[in-house]
């Protein structure tokens, strides 16, 4: 605990930390997310006729199968596919090899007649097995991954009842703040993916910046490497999350003023922030620490924001089929409301967040190992610290 | 328990170049000097004893504990690196508090030890200054303060007097002598012979990674017939080359 508090003090005295906090707030301010004042129509009861402009998943296998097969055939004939392969779900343009092209053709032949229509008697199980095989050939994250089929294909115009159901679910579960909190997290997670690693890189680089002698004066001490890295990363996590918590408090108070304390869910911003943002922050911090200790350079200050930018930039492409919920760095939900969509993607979101935490754990272990090597004068990547 | 530093047949290479070559040395309790020119291998030897470099050929023990057991050795060692630096944004008091915590000092003990070492090193007036604002001499004093903060039984100080003015050099030498008087092992490296002659009973002369002489200052002077350690050192090193 004593070491954790000292590390907190060091983080709080770091210029890079305050730049991070300022960048986070400015980014959200620039996105009009402090507070969000758009999309308030989500809280207005739907009127008859509103449904004409809205498509919703039908879940109808008879609609999904021919649409998905036709889309696969079109991409196959063009010989070009767009995928968002996990875990990062970054945009990828895939041009299959001849063997892969032939294998995809076999999948199509098994499911479709020569004229492109679905073969009679193809069951949903056989169809999804074929789609899974096609997705695997493409490296995963394609529009034909079975988990996303229902969100992507077989869309039908919404009924008035669908809109009422969404509205009622939103009012019952989100209670205003839940709906705004998801959009807040959608923006905040991008900012954290862009800037979250920087204070960690700066703090671990300070050992190097203090010169070989500075690092030696620290590393010759009896503190175990795991305790040093653990306390430092925990301090970074706590203090980097602090501005988010402050914004959560401010936004909760703002919406309480707008709708009344009794109407809102007071814990929504805090709950969504913890679930949505903390794993990304943990991954950024552990990644920044591991890369800095392994290379002895500030490469993490370039690599992690670049990864975050790639994830955020390409993540929007998966919004339509909900696959972006599984994004390791930047799960997206770029809308006010959409509670039922969120519920359908929740399992993916939880799996992605758990994967991010697990990877953060692995990177933390790598950071401890790199520190151990450097303390014994064994070069990990480049000697120097 | 065996006290002191014991180095047996230590060879350490940077790539193909041997920085230390079959070094054997016993450093007893007290103030022991390590004399050699720049690049002689003094810092490499000290970093190896301080567990900051791996001991792959030969054996090094600190108070009977091999350096392979790094955690146990680190608990016994205080180390002042040649190019000591600390976090510039912390104050002197904070830097000592942080480094003391890394040495495992609990808060009540830290509250006693930090003012004590500040007093000992005449750093009280600088206690609330930022480390980044310290002069070279003050930084050196802070380096000594952090090395003795946890009251280690073994102190390894690498070129502590380099860059200090004469008054500070005398004061630092006196402090080292005082620290060694209590039975502590103090290994003190320098390329300034008079510093060793002033305070050390025993010394080793290191040249090109090899020990040219290990014994007492008086014996080295007698053997070489030199009137002072500086000439005795030159005779020793030049004799080694012949």
Coordinates of C-alpha atoms in Angstrom, one line a residue:
Chain A
X1 CA 0.0 0.0 0.0
X2 CA 2.8 2.4 0.9
X3 CA 4.5 1.7 -2.4
X4 CA 1.2 2.2 -4.2
X5 CA 0.7 5.6 -2.6
X6 CA 4.2 6.6 -3.6
X7 CA 3.6 5.6 -7.1
X8 CA 0.4 7.6 -7.1
X9 CA 2.4 10.6 -6.0
X10 CA 4.8 10.0 -8.8
X11 CA 2.0 9.7 -11.4
X12 CA 0.4 12.9 -10.1
X13 CA 3.7 14.8 -10.4
X14 CA 4.1 13.7 -14.0
X15 CA 3.5 16.3 -16.7
X16 CA 2.5 13.6 -19.1
X17 CA -0.3 12.5 -16.8
X18 CA -1.8 16.0 -16.8
X19 CA -1.5 16.2 -20.5
X20 CA -3.3 12.8 -20.7
X21 CA -6.1 14.1 -18.5
X22 CA -6.4 17.3 -20.5
X23 CA -6.4 15.4 -23.8
X24 CA -9.1 13.1 -22.5
X25 CA -11.4 15.9 -21.5
X26 CA -10.7 18.0 -24.7
X27 CA -11.4 14.9 -26.9
X28 CA -14.7 14.3 -25.2
X29 CA -15.6 18.0 -25.3
X30 CA -14.7 18.1 -29.0
X31 CA -17.1 15.2 -29.6
X32 CA -19.9 17.0 -27.8
X33 CA -19.9 14.2 -25.3
X34 CA -19.7 16.5 -22.2
X35 CA -22.7 16.3 -22.1
X36 CA -24.4 14.6 -25.0
X37 CA -27.3 16.7 -26.1
X38 CA -28.1 14.9 -29.3
X39 CA -30.3 11.8 -29.8
X40 CA -32.7 13.0 -27.2
X41 CA -35.5 11.7 -29.5
X42 CA -34.7 8.3 -28.0
X43 CA -36.7 9.4 -25.0
X44 CA -39.7 10.6 -27.0
X45 CA -42.5 8.0 -27.4
X46 CA -42.5 6.8 -31.0
X47 CA -45.2 8.0 -33.2
X48 CA -47.0 5.9 -35.9
X49 CA -45.0 6.3 -39.1
X50 CA -41.6 6.5 -37.4
X51 CA -41.0 2.8 -38.2
X52 CA -40.8 3.4 -41.9
X53 CA -37.2 4.6 -41.8
X54 CA -36.0 1.9 -39.5
X55 CA -34.6 -1.6 -40.2
X56 CA -34.4 -4.2 -37.5
X57 CA -33.1 -7.8 -37.5
X58 CA -35.9 -10.3 -38.2
X59 CA -34.1 -13.3 -36.9
X60 CA -35.9 -15.1 -39.7
X61 CA -33.7 -17.9 -41.0
X62 CA -35.5 -18.1 -44.3
X63 CA -34.5 -14.4 -45.0
X64 CA -31.0 -14.6 -43.5
X65 CA -29.8 -17.6 -45.5
X66 CA -30.4 -16.4 -49.1
X67 CA -29.2 -12.9 -48.3
X68 CA -26.0 -14.1 -46.6
X69 CA -25.3 -16.6 -49.4
X70 CA -25.9 -14.0 -52.1
X71 CA -23.5 -11.5 -50.4
X72 CA -20.9 -14.2 -50.1
X73 CA -21.3 -15.1 -53.8
X74 CA -21.0 -11.5 -54.8
X75 CA -17.8 -11.0 -52.8
X76 CA -16.4 -14.3 -54.0
X77 CA -17.0 -13.3 -57.7
X78 CA -15.3 -10.0 -57.0
X79 CA -12.6 -12.0 -55.2
X80 CA -12.3 -9.3 -52.5
X81 CA -13.6 -9.4 -48.9
X82 CA -13.5 -7.0 -46.0
X83 CA -13.0 -8.5 -42.5
X84 CA -12.4 -7.3 -39.0
X85 CA -10.4 -10.2 -37.6
X86 CA -10.4 -10.6 -33.8
X87 CA -9.0 -9.8 -31.3
X88 CA -8.3 -6.2 -32.5
X89 CA -11.1 -6.2 -35.1
X90 CA -9.1 -3.9 -37.3
X91 CA -10.2 -3.4 -40.9
X92 CA -8.6 -5.9 -43.3
X93 CA -9.0 -6.2 -47.0
X94 CA -8.7 -9.9 -47.9
X95 CA -7.8 -11.3 -51.3
X96 CA -7.9 -15.1 -51.0
X97 CA -5.3 -17.4 -52.5
X98 CA -6.3 -19.7 -55.3
X99 CA -6.7 -22.6 -52.8
X100 CA -8.9 -20.4 -50.5
X101 CA -10.9 -19.1 -53.4
X102 CA -11.6 -22.7 -54.5
X103 CA -12.5 -23.7 -50.9
X104 CA -15.0 -20.8 -50.7
X105 CA -16.4 -21.9 -54.0
X106 CA -16.9 -25.4 -52.6
X107 CA -18.8 -23.9 -49.6
X108 CA -21.0 -21.9 -52.0
X109 CA -21.6 -25.0 -54.2
X110 CA -22.7 -27.0 -51.2
X111 CA -25.3 -24.4 -50.2
X112 CA -26.4 -22.8 -53.5
X113 CA -27.6 -24.0 -56.9
X114 CA -25.7 -22.8 -60.0
X115 CA -28.1 -19.9 -60.4
X116 CA -27.2 -18.6 -56.9
X117 CA -30.4 -19.6 -55.1
X118 CA -30.2 -21.6 -52.0
X119 CA -30.4 -25.3 -52.6
X120 CA -33.7 -26.8 -51.4
X121 CA -33.5 -28.7 -48.1
X122 CA -30.5 -26.7 -46.7
X123 CA -31.0 -26.6 -42.9
X124 CA -30.0 -23.7 -40.7
X125 CA -27.4 -25.9 -39.0
X126 CA -25.8 -26.9 -42.3
X127 CA -25.9 -23.3 -43.5
X128 CA -24.2 -21.9 -40.4
X129 CA -21.6 -24.6 -40.5
X130 CA -20.9 -23.5 -44.1
X131 CA -20.7 -19.9 -43.1
X132 CA -18.4 -20.7 -40.2
X133 CA -16.1 -22.5 -42.6
X134 CA -16.1 -19.5 -45.0
X135 CA -15.4 -17.2 -42.1
X136 CA -12.5 -19.4 -41.0
X137 CA -11.0 -19.4 -44.5
X138 CA -11.2 -15.6 -44.5
X139 CA -9.3 -15.4 -41.2
X140 CA -12.4 -14.6 -39.0
X141 CA -14.2 -11.4 -38.4
X142 CA -16.1 -11.5 -41.7
X143 CA -19.7 -10.7 -42.4
X144 CA -20.4 -14.4 -42.5
X145 CA -19.3 -15.2 -38.9
X146 CA -22.3 -17.2 -37.6
X147 CA -22.6 -14.9 -34.5
X148 CA -23.2 -11.9 -36.6
X149 CA -25.5 -13.3 -39.2
X150 CA -28.8 -12.3 -37.5
X151 CA -27.6 -8.7 -37.0
X152 CA -26.3 -8.3 -40.6
X153 CA -28.8 -10.2 -42.8
X154 CA -32.6 -10.7 -42.8
X155 CA -33.3 -7.1 -41.8
X156 CA -36.9 -6.0 -42.1
X157 CA -38.6 -2.7 -41.7
X158 CA -39.4 -2.1 -38.1
X159 CA -42.9 -2.3 -36.9
X160 CA -44.4 0.3 -34.7
X161 CA -44.4 -2.4 -32.0
X162 CA -40.7 -2.8 -32.4
X163 CA -40.1 0.9 -31.8
X164 CA -42.4 0.9 -28.8
X165 CA -40.5 -2.1 -27.4
X166 CA -37.2 -0.4 -27.9
X167 CA -38.5 2.8 -26.3
X168 CA -40.0 1.0 -23.3
X169 CA -36.8 -1.1 -22.8
X170 CA -34.8 2.1 -22.9
X171 CA -37.1 3.9 -20.4
X172 CA -37.2 0.8 -18.1
X173 CA -33.6 -0.1 -18.1
X174 CA -31.6 2.9 -19.2
X175 CA -33.6 5.5 -17.3
X176 CA -31.9 8.2 -19.4
X177 CA -28.4 8.0 -18.0
X178 CA -27.8 4.4 -19.2
X179 CA -28.5 5.5 -22.7
X180 CA -26.1 8.5 -22.5
X181 CA -23.5 6.5 -20.6
X182 CA -23.1 4.0 -23.5
X183 CA -22.4 6.9 -26.0
X184 CA -20.1 8.5 -23.4
X185 CA -18.2 5.2 -23.2
X186 CA -18.2 4.9 -27.0
X187 CA -16.2 8.1 -27.2
X188 CA -14.2 7.8 -24.0
X189 CA -12.9 4.3 -25.0
X190 CA -11.4 5.9 -28.2
X191 CA -9.7 8.6 -26.1
X192 CA -8.3 6.0 -23.7
X193 CA -7.1 3.8 -26.5
X194 CA -5.3 6.8 -28.0
X195 CA -3.8 8.3 -24.9
X196 CA -4.0 5.7 -22.1
X197 CA -0.5 4.2 -22.6
X198 CA 1.3 7.5 -22.6
X199 CA 1.6 8.1 -18.8
X200 CA 2.7 4.5 -18.4
X201 CA 5.4 4.8 -21.0
X202 CA 6.5 8.1 -19.5
X203 CA 6.8 6.7 -16.0
X204 CA 8.7 3.6 -16.9
X205 CA 10.9 5.7 -19.3
X206 CA 11.8 7.9 -16.3
X207 CA 13.9 5.1 -15.0
X208 CA 15.9 5.2 -18.3
X209 CA 15.7 9.0 -18.4
X210 CA 17.4 9.1 -15.0
X211 CA 20.4 7.5 -16.7
X212 CA 21.9 4.1 -16.1
X213 CA 22.8 5.2 -12.6
X214 CA 19.3 6.3 -11.8
X215 CA 17.9 3.0 -12.9
X216 CA 20.6 1.1 -10.9
X217 CA 19.7 3.0 -7.7
X218 CA 16.2 1.7 -8.0
X219 CA 16.8 -1.8 -9.2
X220 CA 19.4 -2.6 -6.6
X221 CA 16.7 -2.3 -3.9
X222 CA 15.1 -5.2 -2.3
X223 CA 11.6 -4.6 -3.8
X224 CA 10.4 -7.6 -5.9
X225 CA 9.9 -6.7 -9.6
X226 CA 6.3 -7.9 -9.4
X227 CA 5.6 -5.5 -6.5
X228 CA 7.2 -2.6 -8.3
X229 CA 5.5 -3.2 -11.7
X230 CA 2.2 -4.1 -9.9
X231 CA 2.1 -1.0 -7.7
X232 CA 3.1 1.3 -10.5
X233 CA 0.5 -0.1 -12.9
X234 CA -2.2 0.0 -10.2
X235 CA -1.4 3.6 -9.4
X236 CA -1.6 4.5 -13.1
X237 CA -4.9 2.7 -13.5
X238 CA -6.4 4.4 -10.5
X239 CA -5.2 7.9 -11.5
X240 CA -5.9 7.5 -15.2
X241 CA -9.5 6.4 -14.3
X242 CA -9.9 9.4 -11.9
X243 CA -10.8 11.9 -14.7
X244 CA -13.3 9.5 -16.0
X245 CA -14.9 9.2 -12.6
X246 CA -15.0 13.0 -12.2
X247 CA -16.7 13.3 -15.6
X248 CA -19.1 10.5 -14.5
X249 CA -20.1 12.5 -11.4
X250 CA -20.5 15.7 -13.4
X251 CA -22.6 14.0 -16.1
X252 CA -24.8 12.2 -13.6
X253 CA -25.5 15.5 -11.8
X254 CA -26.2 17.1 -15.2
X255 CA -28.8 14.6 -16.3
X256 CA -30.3 14.5 -12.8
X257 CA -30.8 18.2 -13.2
X258 CA -32.4 17.6 -16.6
X259 CA -34.7 14.7 -15.8
X260 CA -34.8 14.6 -12.0
X261 CA -32.9 12.3 -9.6
X262 CA -35.9 9.9 -9.4
X263 CA -36.0 9.4 -13.1
X264 CA -32.4 8.5 -13.8
X265 CA -30.2 5.5 -12.9
X266 CA -27.6 7.2 -10.7
X267 CA -25.0 4.4 -11.0
X268 CA -25.2 4.0 -14.8
X269 CA -22.2 6.1 -15.8
X270 CA -20.1 4.5 -13.1
X271 CA -21.2 0.9 -14.0
X272 CA -20.7 1.4 -17.8
X273 CA -17.4 3.2 -17.3
X274 CA -16.0 0.3 -15.1
X275 CA -17.2 -2.4 -17.5
X276 CA -16.4 -0.6 -20.8
X277 CA -13.3 1.5 -20.0
X278 CA -11.3 -0.1 -17.3
X279 CA -10.2 -3.2 -19.4
X280 CA -9.0 -0.9 -22.2
X281 CA -7.1 1.2 -19.7
X282 CA -5.6 -1.9 -18.1
X283 CA -4.5 -3.2 -21.5
X284 CA -3.0 0.2 -22.5
X285 CA -1.1 0.5 -19.2
X286 CA 0.2 -3.0 -19.2
X287 CA 1.1 -2.8 -22.9
X288 CA 3.0 0.5 -22.4
X289 CA 4.9 -0.9 -19.4
X290 CA 5.8 -4.1 -21.1
X291 CA 7.0 -2.5 -24.3
X292 CA 9.0 0.2 -22.5
X293 CA 10.7 -2.3 -20.2
X294 CA 11.4 -4.7 -23.0
X295 CA 12.8 -2.3 -25.5
X296 CA 14.1 0.4 -23.2
X297 CA 12.6 3.0 -25.6
X298 CA 9.4 5.0 -25.8
X299 CA 8.2 3.0 -28.7
X300 CA 5.0 2.2 -26.8
X301 CA 4.1 5.9 -27.0
X302 CA 3.8 5.5 -30.7
X303 CA 2.6 1.9 -31.0
X304 CA -0.3 1.9 -28.6
X305 CA -1.9 5.1 -29.8
X306 CA -1.5 3.8 -33.4
X307 CA -3.2 0.6 -32.5
X308 CA -5.9 2.5 -30.7
X309 CA -6.5 4.7 -33.7
X310 CA -6.6 1.7 -36.1
X311 CA -9.2 0.0 -33.8
X312 CA -11.3 3.1 -33.5
X313 CA -11.1 4.0 -37.1
X314 CA -12.0 0.6 -38.4
X315 CA -14.3 -0.4 -35.5
X316 CA -17.1 1.7 -36.9
X317 CA -17.3 -0.7 -39.8
X318 CA -18.6 -3.4 -37.5
X319 CA -21.3 -1.3 -35.9
X320 CA -23.9 -2.6 -38.3
X321 CA -23.5 -6.2 -37.3
X322 CA -22.6 -5.6 -33.7
X323 CA -19.2 -7.3 -34.1
X324 CA -17.5 -4.2 -32.8
X325 CA -18.7 -5.0 -29.3
X326 CA -15.9 -7.6 -29.2
X327 CA -13.2 -5.2 -30.2
X328 CA -10.3 -5.6 -27.8
X329 CA -9.4 -1.9 -27.5
X330 CA -12.4 0.1 -28.6
X331 CA -15.8 -1.6 -28.3
X332 CA -18.3 0.8 -30.0
X333 CA -22.0 1.7 -29.5
X334 CA -22.4 5.0 -31.4
X335 CA -25.9 5.8 -30.5
X336 CA -28.1 7.2 -27.7
X337 CA -30.4 4.4 -26.6
X338 CA -30.4 1.2 -28.6
X339 CA -30.9 -0.8 -25.4
X340 CA -32.1 -3.9 -27.1
X341 CA -29.2 -3.8 -29.6
X342 CA -26.8 -3.5 -26.7
X343 CA -28.5 -6.5 -24.9
X344 CA -28.0 -8.6 -28.0
X345 CA -24.3 -7.6 -28.1
X346 CA -23.7 -7.9 -24.4
X347 CA -22.2 -11.4 -24.5
X348 CA -19.7 -10.3 -27.1
X349 CA -18.9 -7.2 -25.1
X350 CA -18.3 -9.2 -22.0
X351 CA -16.2 -11.7 -23.8
X352 CA -14.1 -8.9 -25.4
X353 CA -13.6 -7.1 -22.1
X354 CA -12.6 -10.4 -20.4
X355 CA -10.1 -11.0 -23.2
X356 CA -8.7 -7.5 -22.8
X357 CA -8.2 -8.1 -19.1
X358 CA -6.6 -11.4 -19.7
X359 CA -4.2 -10.0 -22.3
X360 CA -3.4 -7.1 -19.8
X361 CA -2.5 -9.8 -17.3
X362 CA -0.2 -11.5 -19.8
X363 CA 1.5 -8.2 -20.7
X364 CA 1.9 -7.4 -17.0
X365 CA 3.7 -10.7 -16.5
X366 CA 5.9 -9.9 -19.5
X367 CA 6.7 -6.5 -18.0
X368 CA 7.7 -8.2 -14.7
X369 CA 9.9 -10.6 -16.6
X370 CA 11.5 -7.8 -18.7
X371 CA 12.3 -5.9 -15.5
X372 CA 13.8 -9.0 -13.9
X373 CA 16.1 -9.4 -16.9
X374 CA 17.2 -5.8 -16.8
X375 CA 17.8 -5.8 -13.1
X376 CA 20.2 -8.7 -13.7
X377 CA 21.9 -7.0 -16.6
X378 CA 20.5 -9.4 -19.1
X379 CA 19.5 -7.5 -22.3
X380 CA 15.9 -8.2 -23.3
X381 CA 15.9 -6.3 -26.6
X382 CA 18.4 -3.6 -26.3
X383 CA 20.8 -3.0 -23.5
X384 CA 20.9 0.3 -21.7
X385 CA 18.6 0.2 -18.7
Chain B
X1 CA 28.4 -15.9 9.1
X2 CA 31.2 -15.0 6.6
X3 CA 31.4 -11.3 6.4
X4 CA 32.8 -9.2 3.5
X5 CA 32.7 -9.6 -0.2
X6 CA 34.4 -12.6 -1.7
X7 CA 35.1 -12.7 -5.4
X8 CA 36.6 -15.9 -7.0
X9 CA 37.8 -16.2 -10.5
X10 CA 35.3 -13.7 -11.9
X11 CA 35.3 -13.2 -15.6
X12 CA 32.8 -11.0 -17.3
X13 CA 32.5 -10.3 -21.0
X14 CA 30.7 -7.6 -23.0
X15 CA 30.3 -9.5 -26.3
X16 CA 33.8 -10.9 -27.1
X17 CA 35.6 -8.3 -25.0
X18 CA 36.5 -9.3 -21.4
X19 CA 35.7 -6.5 -19.0
X20 CA 36.9 -8.6 -16.0
X21 CA 39.4 -11.4 -16.4
X22 CA 39.8 -14.0 -13.7
X23 CA 39.4 -11.5 -10.8
X24 CA 39.8 -12.9 -7.3
X25 CA 39.5 -10.6 -4.4
X26 CA 38.4 -10.6 -0.7
X27 CA 37.0 -7.4 0.7
X28 CA 36.9 -7.5 4.5
X29 CA 34.8 -5.3 6.8
X30 CA 36.1 -1.7 6.8
X31 CA 36.9 0.8 4.1
X32 CA 38.4 -0.9 1.0
X33 CA 39.6 1.0 -2.0
X34 CA 39.4 0.0 -5.6
X35 CA 41.9 2.0 -7.7
X36 CA 42.2 2.0 -11.4
X37 CA 42.0 4.2 -14.5
X38 CA 38.8 4.9 -16.4
X39 CA 37.8 1.7 -18.2
X40 CA 39.8 -0.6 -15.8
X41 CA 36.7 -2.6 -14.9
X42 CA 35.9 -1.0 -11.5
X43 CA 32.3 -0.1 -12.3
X44 CA 31.7 -3.6 -13.9
X45 CA 33.0 -5.2 -10.8
X46 CA 30.9 -3.1 -8.5
X47 CA 27.7 -3.7 -10.6
X48 CA 28.4 -7.4 -10.5
X49 CA 28.7 -7.3 -6.7
X50 CA 25.5 -5.2 -6.5
X51 CA 23.6 -7.9 -8.6
X52 CA 23.2 -5.6 -11.5
X53 CA 25.3 -7.7 -13.8
X54 CA 25.1 -11.5 -14.1
X55 CA 28.0 -13.6 -12.6
X56 CA 28.3 -16.4 -15.3
X57 CA 32.0 -17.3 -14.8
X58 CA 33.3 -17.4 -11.3
X59 CA 31.6 -16.8 -8.0
X60 CA 30.7 -13.7 -6.0
X61 CA 29.4 -13.7 -2.4
X62 CA 28.3 -10.9 -0.2
X63 CA 28.4 -11.7 3.5
X64 CA 28.4 -15.3 2.5
X65 CA 25.4 -15.0 0.1
X66 CA 26.0 -15.7 -3.6
X67 CA 24.9 -12.9 -5.9
X68 CA 22.7 -15.5 -7.7
X69 CA 20.4 -15.0 -4.7
X70 CA 19.8 -11.5 -5.8
X71 CA 16.9 -10.6 -3.5
X72 CA 18.9 -11.6 -0.4
X73 CA 22.0 -9.7 -1.5
X74 CA 20.0 -6.6 -2.4
X75 CA 18.6 -6.5 1.1
X76 CA 22.2 -6.1 2.4
X77 CA 23.6 -3.7 -0.1
X78 CA 23.6 0.1 -0.4
X79 CA 24.8 1.3 -3.8
X80 CA 25.9 4.6 -5.1
X81 CA 26.2 4.4 -8.9
X82 CA 28.9 6.4 -10.7
X83 CA 26.3 8.4 -12.7
X84 CA 23.6 8.6 -10.0
X85 CA 20.4 10.5 -10.9
X86 CA 16.9 10.6 -9.5
X87 CA 13.5 11.7 -10.6
X88 CA 13.8 15.4 -11.3
X89 CA 10.2 16.2 -10.4
X90 CA 10.4 14.8 -6.9
X91 CA 11.8 16.8 -4.0
X92 CA 14.9 15.5 -2.2
X93 CA 12.7 14.4 0.7
X94 CA 10.3 12.7 -1.6
X95 CA 13.0 10.9 -3.6
X96 CA 14.4 9.5 -0.3
X97 CA 11.0 8.5 0.8
X98 CA 10.3 6.7 -2.4
X99 CA 13.7 4.9 -2.6
X100 CA 13.4 4.0 1.1
X101 CA 10.0 2.4 0.4
X102 CA 11.6 0.4 -2.4
X103 CA 14.1 -0.8 0.2
X104 CA 11.3 -2.1 2.3
X105 CA 11.4 0.6 5.0
X106 CA 8.0 1.0 6.8
X107 CA 6.6 4.5 7.2
X108 CA 7.6 5.0 10.9
X109 CA 11.2 4.0 10.2
X110 CA 11.2 6.2 7.1
X111 CA 10.1 9.2 9.2
X112 CA 13.2 8.7 11.4
X113 CA 15.7 7.7 8.7
X114 CA 15.0 10.4 6.1
X115 CA 15.7 13.4 8.5
X116 CA 18.7 11.5 9.9
X117 CA 20.4 11.0 6.5
X118 CA 19.5 14.5 5.4
X119 CA 21.3 15.8 8.5
X120 CA 24.3 13.4 8.0
X121 CA 24.8 14.6 4.4
X122 CA 24.0 18.3 5.2
X123 CA 21.0 18.3 2.9
X124 CA 18.4 19.7 5.3
X125 CA 18.2 23.0 3.5
X126 CA 17.7 21.2 0.2
X127 CA 15.1 18.8 1.5
X128 CA 12.2 20.5 -0.2
X129 CA 14.0 21.4 -3.4
X130 CA 13.3 19.5 -6.6
X131 CA 16.0 17.0 -7.5
X132 CA 16.1 18.6 -10.9
X133 CA 17.3 21.8 -9.4
X134 CA 20.2 20.3 -7.4
X135 CA 23.9 21.1 -8.3
X136 CA 26.2 18.2 -9.2
X137 CA 27.7 18.2 -5.6
X138 CA 24.3 18.2 -4.0
X139 CA 23.2 15.3 -6.3
X140 CA 26.2 13.4 -5.2
X141 CA 25.2 13.9 -1.6
X142 CA 21.7 12.8 -2.3
X143 CA 23.3 9.7 -4.0
X144 CA 25.1 8.9 -0.8
X145 CA 22.0 9.6 1.3
X146 CA 20.0 7.0 -0.7
X147 CA 22.8 4.5 -0.5
X148 CA 22.9 4.5 3.3
X149 CA 19.2 5.2 3.9
X150 CA 18.3 1.6 4.8
X151 CA 21.5 1.3 6.9
X152 CA 22.9 -1.5 4.8
X153 CA 25.8 -3.7 6.2
X154 CA 27.5 -3.5 2.8
X155 CA 28.1 -0.2 1.0
X156 CA 29.3 0.0 -2.6
X157 CA 30.2 3.5 -3.7
X158 CA 31.4 4.1 -7.3
X159 CA 33.5 7.2 -7.8
X160 CA 31.7 9.1 -5.0
X161 CA 34.3 11.9 -5.0
X162 CA 34.4 12.6 -8.7
X163 CA 33.4 16.2 -9.5
X164 CA 33.3 17.3 -5.9
X165 CA 35.2 20.4 -4.6
X166 CA 38.0 19.7 -2.2
X167 CA 36.0 20.5 0.9
X168 CA 33.2 18.2 -0.1
X169 CA 35.7 15.5 -1.0
X170 CA 37.3 15.6 2.5
X171 CA 33.8 15.6 4.1
X172 CA 32.7 12.6 2.0
X173 CA 35.9 10.6 2.8
X174 CA 35.4 11.3 6.5
X175 CA 31.8 10.1 6.2
X176 CA 32.9 6.9 4.5
X177 CA 35.5 6.3 7.2
X178 CA 32.9 6.8 9.9
X179 CA 30.5 4.4 8.2
X180 CA 33.2 1.8 7.9
X181 CA 34.3 2.1 11.5
X182 CA 31.1 0.4 12.7
X183 CA 32.1 -2.9 11.0
X184 CA 30.4 -2.2 7.8
X185 CA 31.9 -3.4 4.5
X186 CA 32.6 -0.3 2.3
X187 CA 33.9 -0.8 -1.2
X188 CA 35.0 2.5 -2.6
X189 CA 36.2 2.9 -6.1
X190 CA 38.0 5.9 -7.6
X191 CA 40.8 6.8 -10.0
X192 CA 42.0 9.5 -7.5
X193 CA 44.8 7.8 -5.5
X194 CA 45.0 10.4 -2.7
X195 CA 41.3 9.7 -1.8
X196 CA 42.2 6.1 -1.1
X197 CA 45.4 6.9 0.6
X198 CA 43.6 9.2 3.0
X199 CA 41.1 6.8 4.4
X200 CA 41.6 3.2 3.2
X201 CA 43.7 0.5 4.9
X202 CA 43.3 -2.1 2.1
X203 CA 43.0 -1.6 -1.6
X204 CA 43.0 -3.5 -4.9
X205 CA 44.5 -2.1 -8.1
X206 CA 42.5 -3.0 -11.1
X207 CA 43.9 -2.5 -14.7
X208 CA 42.5 -3.8 -17.9
X209 CA 40.1 -6.0 -16.1
X210 CA 42.8 -7.7 -14.0
X211 CA 43.8 -7.3 -10.4
X212 CA 47.4 -6.0 -10.4
X213 CA 47.6 -5.8 -6.6
X214 CA 45.5 -6.6 -3.6
X215 CA 46.7 -5.8 0.0
X216 CA 47.4 -2.8 2.1
X217 CA 48.3 0.7 1.0
X218 CA 51.5 0.6 3.1
X219 CA 52.6 -2.6 1.6
X220 CA 52.1 -1.4 -2.0
X221 CA 54.1 1.7 -1.2
X222 CA 56.9 -0.4 0.4
X223 CA 56.9 -2.9 -2.5
X224 CA 57.2 -0.2 -5.1
X225 CA 59.5 2.1 -3.1
X226 CA 57.2 5.0 -3.8
X227 CA 56.6 7.8 -1.4
X228 CA 52.9 8.1 -2.1
X229 CA 50.1 6.0 -3.4
X230 CA 49.9 7.8 -6.7
X231 CA 53.5 6.9 -7.6
X232 CA 53.0 3.4 -6.2
X233 CA 49.9 2.9 -8.3
X234 CA 51.8 4.0 -11.5
X235 CA 54.7 1.8 -10.7
X236 CA 52.3 -1.1 -10.1
X237 CA 50.4 -0.6 -13.3
X238 CA 53.4 0.0 -15.4
X239 CA 55.2 -3.0 -13.9
X240 CA 52.2 -5.1 -14.7
X241 CA 52.5 -4.1 -18.3
X242 CA 56.2 -5.0 -18.4

